[in-house]
Structure formats: C-alpha cells, structure tokens
Amino acid sequence: MKMLHRPSDARGKFDFGWLDTAHSFSFGDYRDPRYMGFRSLRVINEDRLAAGGGFPTHGHSDMEIVTYILDGALAHKDSLGTGAVIRPGDAQRMSAGSGIEHSEFNASRTDPVHLLQIWLLPNQRGIAPGYEQKTLPIAAPGDTRLDRIASPDGGAAEVTIHSDATISRALLASGGSLAVPIARGNAWLQVARGGLSVAGQQLAQGDGLAVAEVDSLTLESDEGAEVLVFDLG
C-alpha cells in the first residue's frame, strides 16, 4: 500500500469575501503540477458561500460534477430546465457531457452554505448532459456506517455517475472503526468533519489522503468523523 497525505493547510486557498474556498487539486488560478488530480478524480473544492453569494451562469462540458452539502442549502439552476435546492443528506450529480450551463447560489440570504464540489473525468465524452438528485439514508447521531453516494450503477439512494469511480460517505462515531472495501485498488479520502486514523496516518478536517495498491482500508476515529471515500479506477 502506498499513501500520500495532502494536509488541509497545504491546499490552494482563496477568500473573495462572498466565497472562501480551498482547492485540493489545481483549479482556476491555483496551479500546482504535483496536484492535477488523482486517477479519475479531478477536483475537490471545499467552498463556503456567504449569504446571498454564488456562481452566476457558466458552462461546462465532459465532466461529472457531484456536490455534497455539509451545512446550509444550495440553489441550482441549469440549461436543462432543472431547478433544485440541495441540502445536507442529498446527493447531486450533474453530467456536463456535450455541454451544459448552470448557476449555483446560496439558497439563504442570512446563513452561509458549506459544501464540497467534486469533478470526475467521464468514461465517455460527448454524452447527453443530465441532472440527478437523491436523498441519502438518514444517519442517526452516533452512527458508524458507510453509504454509497454515487456509482456507475446508481441505486435507490445514490446517483449514477459516468466515471470509473464510486463515492461513499463514511460516518464514524467517537471511538468508531469501519472497514471499507476498495474494489478498484486506488482511493482518495477527503475529511469533511472531525478526525481519524488510516493505517497509522492521522487525518484532520480538510485533509486528503491518496492510497494506491489497496483492497480495503480501516478507518478509526477517537473524536468522530465524516469522510468521503473515492474508490477510483
């Protein structure tokens, strides 16, 4: 097993007032040739949008975009006619495909929204653009559990992505331990909240961890944690 730790404070960080953002990989004006993505994972941006702030209409193509809300609510509109509000516990996928335009704004004029925006390279170019939103299983306080968010096969509580990847949400209670299978042999972990240990590596909120040549990982947390696990081809 090979691991590479990406500390939270080493990410590319920008504060524009309406947007406070941290880029795990090269994005926009942030360029680091060592971090151009990992396998099919191209972007993880941790964004905090101020009340009323957002991204006006802009275009994408040939990218699978998944949005994961930590706190608050995000209003989405796109050129397919979709209008939706995404909240914690929702999984959202937008396939840019042959071309799509969309906007994203904080749905509140009083409270910030905190989210992770994820881009994955598609396994096929030029597909018809699309949108999908699902509600994840409700997690009770103190749960230790693993729920799939997105996969090529989709499901009742997960969105379908056109990429060689599966995204799961790992929740660990204080003192919790969780065994996570890695089917494709490569994984990226992104810590959304709390802290944990993976194969002796301590991870804090905002940290990332690339892992190669692995078939399973054991996540352990003293304080509790919420982690996104990317199983990547």
Short mmCIF file of C-alpha atoms in Angstrom, two decimals:
data_model
loop_
_atom_site.label_atom_id
_atom_site.label_comp_id
_atom_site.label_asym_id
_atom_site.label_seq_id
_atom_site.Cartn_x
_atom_site.Cartn_y
_atom_site.Cartn_z
CA MET A 1 0.00 0.00 0.00
CA LYS A 2 1.25 3.47 -0.94
CA MET A 3 -0.08 6.65 0.69
CA LEU A 4 0.28 10.39 0.13
CA HIS A 5 -1.07 12.82 2.73
CA ARG A 6 -2.50 16.13 1.49
CA PRO A 7 -2.78 18.38 4.59
CA SER A 8 -5.65 20.85 4.74
CA ASP A 9 -3.35 23.88 5.09
CA ALA A 10 -1.34 22.89 2.00
CA ARG A 11 -4.33 23.33 -0.32
CA GLY A 12 -4.75 26.33 -2.59
CA LYS A 13 -6.82 28.83 -0.60
CA PHE A 14 -8.64 31.98 -1.66
CA ASP A 15 -11.02 34.31 0.17
CA PHE A 16 -13.11 36.59 -2.07
CA GLY A 17 -15.47 37.72 0.66
CA TRP A 18 -18.56 36.08 -0.85
CA LEU A 19 -16.55 32.84 -1.32
CA ASP A 20 -13.95 31.21 0.93
CA THR A 21 -12.52 28.23 -0.94
CA ALA A 22 -9.79 25.59 -0.66
CA HIS A 23 -8.64 23.53 -3.66
CA SER A 24 -7.19 20.05 -3.13
CA PHE A 25 -6.12 19.98 -6.80
CA SER A 26 -5.16 22.60 -9.38
CA PHE A 27 -8.20 24.70 -10.25
CA GLY A 28 -8.81 28.18 -11.66
CA ASP A 29 -5.91 30.45 -10.71
CA TYR A 30 -4.36 27.79 -8.46
CA ARG A 31 -1.73 25.70 -10.25
CA ASP A 32 0.46 23.01 -8.73
CA PRO A 33 1.80 20.41 -11.20
CA ARG A 34 2.11 17.89 -8.34
CA TYR A 35 -1.64 18.03 -7.75
CA MET A 36 -3.55 17.86 -11.01
CA GLY A 37 -5.98 15.23 -9.75
CA PHE A 38 -5.78 11.59 -8.72
CA ARG A 39 -6.88 8.87 -11.13
CA SER A 40 -10.38 9.84 -12.38
CA LEU A 41 -10.79 12.42 -9.59
CA ARG A 42 -10.01 15.87 -10.97
CA VAL A 43 -11.36 18.47 -8.49
CA ILE A 44 -12.29 18.70 -4.82
CA ASN A 45 -13.12 22.25 -3.75
CA GLU A 46 -14.26 22.99 -0.22
CA ASP A 47 -16.43 26.09 -0.62
CA ARG A 48 -18.09 28.38 1.91
CA LEU A 49 -20.54 30.74 0.25
CA ALA A 50 -21.71 33.79 2.16
CA ALA A 51 -25.43 34.52 2.44
CA GLY A 52 -26.74 35.50 -0.98
CA GLY A 53 -23.44 34.62 -2.70
CA GLY A 54 -22.99 32.26 -5.59
CA PHE A 55 -21.74 31.39 -9.06
CA PRO A 56 -23.65 33.02 -11.93
CA THR A 57 -24.49 31.05 -15.05
CA HIS A 58 -21.44 29.42 -16.62
CA GLY A 59 -20.73 26.42 -18.84
CA HIS A 60 -19.10 23.00 -18.54
CA SER A 61 -18.51 20.05 -20.83
CA ASP A 62 -17.28 16.47 -20.46
CA MET A 63 -17.16 16.36 -16.67
CA GLU A 64 -19.14 14.57 -13.96
CA ILE A 65 -19.86 17.07 -11.16
CA VAL A 66 -21.02 15.94 -7.73
CA THR A 67 -22.00 18.39 -4.97
CA TYR A 68 -22.03 17.38 -1.30
CA ILE A 69 -23.55 19.81 1.20
CA LEU A 70 -22.18 19.95 4.74
CA ASP A 71 -24.22 22.86 6.11
CA GLY A 72 -26.86 25.16 4.65
CA ALA A 73 -28.58 24.90 1.28
CA LEU A 74 -27.54 25.50 -2.34
CA ALA A 75 -29.91 26.54 -5.13
CA HIS A 76 -29.16 25.02 -8.55
CA LYS A 77 -30.49 26.00 -11.98
CA ASP A 78 -29.34 24.71 -15.36
CA SER A 79 -30.00 24.91 -19.11
CA LEU A 80 -31.96 21.63 -18.96
CA GLY A 81 -34.64 23.49 -17.01
CA THR A 82 -33.70 21.94 -13.67
CA GLY A 83 -34.33 23.99 -10.56
CA ALA A 84 -33.45 22.38 -7.24
CA VAL A 85 -32.24 23.08 -3.72
CA ILE A 86 -29.56 20.76 -2.32
CA ARG A 87 -29.28 20.23 1.43
CA PRO A 88 -27.25 18.03 3.79
CA GLY A 89 -28.25 14.43 3.16
CA ASP A 90 -28.76 14.96 -0.58
CA ALA A 91 -26.56 13.60 -3.35
CA GLN A 92 -26.46 15.68 -6.54
CA ARG A 93 -24.88 14.80 -9.87
CA MET A 94 -24.66 16.92 -12.99
CA SER A 95 -23.26 15.36 -16.16
CA ALA A 96 -21.86 18.18 -18.28
CA GLY A 97 -21.44 15.89 -21.30
CA SER A 98 -21.73 17.65 -24.65
CA GLY A 99 -22.38 20.95 -22.86
CA ILE A 100 -24.47 22.45 -20.07
CA GLU A 101 -24.84 25.83 -18.38
CA HIS A 102 -25.77 26.23 -14.73
CA SER A 103 -25.75 28.56 -11.76
CA GLU A 104 -25.30 27.85 -8.04
CA PHE A 105 -26.28 30.26 -5.29
CA ASN A 106 -26.61 30.12 -1.55
CA ALA A 107 -30.33 29.49 -1.02
CA SER A 108 -30.30 31.63 2.14
CA ARG A 109 -29.88 35.39 2.49
CA THR A 110 -28.93 35.04 6.16
CA ASP A 111 -26.84 31.87 6.58
CA PRO A 112 -23.69 30.60 4.82
CA VAL A 113 -23.56 27.31 2.93
CA HIS A 114 -20.60 24.91 3.26
CA LEU A 115 -20.06 22.32 0.56
CA LEU A 116 -17.66 20.08 -1.31
CA GLN A 117 -17.73 20.31 -5.09
CA ILE A 118 -16.27 17.30 -6.87
CA TRP A 119 -15.34 16.84 -10.52
CA LEU A 120 -14.65 13.43 -12.05
CA LEU A 121 -13.36 12.66 -15.53
CA PRO A 122 -16.08 10.87 -17.53
CA ASN A 123 -15.58 7.43 -19.03
CA GLN A 124 -17.16 8.64 -22.27
CA ARG A 125 -17.05 12.03 -23.95
CA GLY A 126 -19.94 13.84 -25.56
CA ILE A 127 -22.79 12.16 -23.69
CA ALA A 128 -26.13 13.92 -23.31
CA PRO A 129 -26.00 16.32 -20.34
CA GLY A 130 -28.07 15.31 -17.33
CA TYR A 131 -29.03 16.01 -13.73
CA GLU A 132 -29.90 13.71 -10.85
CA GLN A 133 -30.56 14.22 -7.13
CA LYS A 134 -31.16 11.57 -4.46
CA THR A 135 -31.66 11.55 -0.68
CA LEU A 136 -29.14 9.52 1.30
CA PRO A 137 -30.16 7.21 4.16
CA ILE A 138 -30.82 9.14 7.35
CA ALA A 139 -27.94 8.82 9.79
CA ALA A 140 -28.78 8.84 13.49
CA PRO A 141 -26.46 10.62 15.94
CA GLY A 142 -23.66 8.27 16.95
CA ASP A 143 -23.92 6.08 13.85
CA THR A 144 -20.87 4.37 12.39
CA ARG A 145 -21.82 3.44 8.83
CA LEU A 146 -20.87 3.51 5.15
CA ASP A 147 -23.32 4.74 2.49
CA ARG A 148 -22.68 4.93 -1.22
CA ILE A 149 -23.34 8.38 -2.69
CA ALA A 150 -22.52 7.79 -6.35
CA SER A 151 -21.50 4.93 -8.63
CA PRO A 152 -21.67 3.86 -12.29
CA ASP A 153 -24.63 1.61 -11.42
CA GLY A 154 -26.56 4.11 -9.30
CA GLY A 155 -29.26 2.94 -6.91
CA ALA A 156 -32.25 3.95 -4.83
CA ALA A 157 -30.19 6.29 -2.63
CA GLU A 158 -27.21 7.05 -4.87
CA VAL A 159 -26.74 8.94 -8.09
CA THR A 160 -25.36 7.47 -11.29
CA ILE A 161 -22.01 8.82 -12.47
CA HIS A 162 -20.49 8.19 -15.87
CA SER A 163 -16.99 7.65 -14.47
CA ASP A 164 -14.81 4.80 -13.25
CA ALA A 165 -15.40 5.68 -9.61
CA THR A 166 -17.59 5.08 -6.60
CA ILE A 167 -18.09 7.71 -3.89
CA SER A 168 -19.13 6.73 -0.36
CA ARG A 169 -19.89 8.61 2.83
CA ALA A 170 -18.20 7.14 5.90
CA LEU A 171 -19.56 8.21 9.27
CA LEU A 172 -17.63 7.30 12.41
CA ALA A 173 -18.90 7.81 15.92
CA SER A 174 -16.48 8.70 18.70
CA GLY A 175 -14.35 5.59 19.14
CA GLY A 176 -15.75 4.10 15.92
CA SER A 177 -13.99 1.82 13.44
CA LEU A 178 -15.06 1.00 9.90
CA ALA A 179 -13.66 -1.41 7.28
CA VAL A 180 -14.06 -0.01 3.76
CA PRO A 181 -13.52 -2.26 0.70
CA ILE A 182 -11.65 -0.66 -2.23
CA ALA A 183 -12.67 -2.55 -5.38
CA ARG A 184 -10.53 -0.64 -7.91
CA GLY A 185 -7.27 -0.67 -5.94
CA ASN A 186 -6.99 3.12 -5.54
CA ALA A 187 -8.68 5.51 -3.13
CA TRP A 188 -8.84 9.13 -2.14
CA LEU A 189 -10.16 10.09 1.30
CA GLN A 190 -11.42 13.61 1.99
CA VAL A 191 -12.16 14.50 5.60
CA ALA A 192 -15.34 16.59 5.78
CA ARG A 193 -15.55 16.80 9.58
CA GLY A 194 -13.66 15.57 12.62
CA GLY A 195 -10.51 13.50 12.56
CA LEU A 196 -9.44 9.91 12.08
CA SER A 197 -6.57 7.50 11.58
CA VAL A 198 -5.94 5.38 8.46
CA ALA A 199 -3.08 2.86 8.51
CA GLY A 200 -1.30 4.96 11.14
CA GLN A 201 -1.79 8.25 9.27
CA GLN A 202 -3.64 10.89 11.29
CA LEU A 203 -6.09 12.98 9.28
CA ALA A 204 -7.84 16.22 10.31
CA GLN A 205 -10.75 18.17 8.84
CA GLY A 206 -9.92 19.24 5.27
CA ASP A 207 -7.11 16.70 4.85
CA GLY A 208 -6.92 14.40 1.86
CA LEU A 209 -5.20 11.03 1.52
CA ALA A 210 -4.29 9.25 -1.72
CA VAL A 211 -3.90 5.49 -1.41
CA ALA A 212 -2.72 3.08 -4.11
CA GLU A 213 -2.37 -0.69 -4.27
CA VAL A 214 -5.01 -1.41 -1.64
CA ASP A 215 -8.10 -3.63 -1.44
CA SER A 216 -9.50 -2.33 1.85
CA LEU A 217 -8.97 0.42 4.40
CA THR A 218 -9.78 0.56 8.11
CA LEU A 219 -10.91 3.96 9.36
CA GLU A 220 -10.69 4.67 13.09
CA SER A 221 -11.73 7.79 14.96
CA ASP A 222 -11.44 8.87 18.59
CA GLU A 223 -13.47 12.06 18.16
CA GLY A 224 -15.90 11.11 15.38
CA ALA A 225 -15.61 11.89 11.68
CA GLU A 226 -17.39 12.33 8.37
CA VAL A 227 -15.28 11.26 5.38
CA LEU A 228 -15.83 10.92 1.64
CA VAL A 229 -14.17 7.80 0.25
CA PHE A 230 -13.46 7.71 -3.50
CA ASP A 231 -12.86 4.24 -4.98
CA LEU A 232 -11.04 5.09 -8.20
CA GLY A 233 -10.06 3.31 -11.38
#
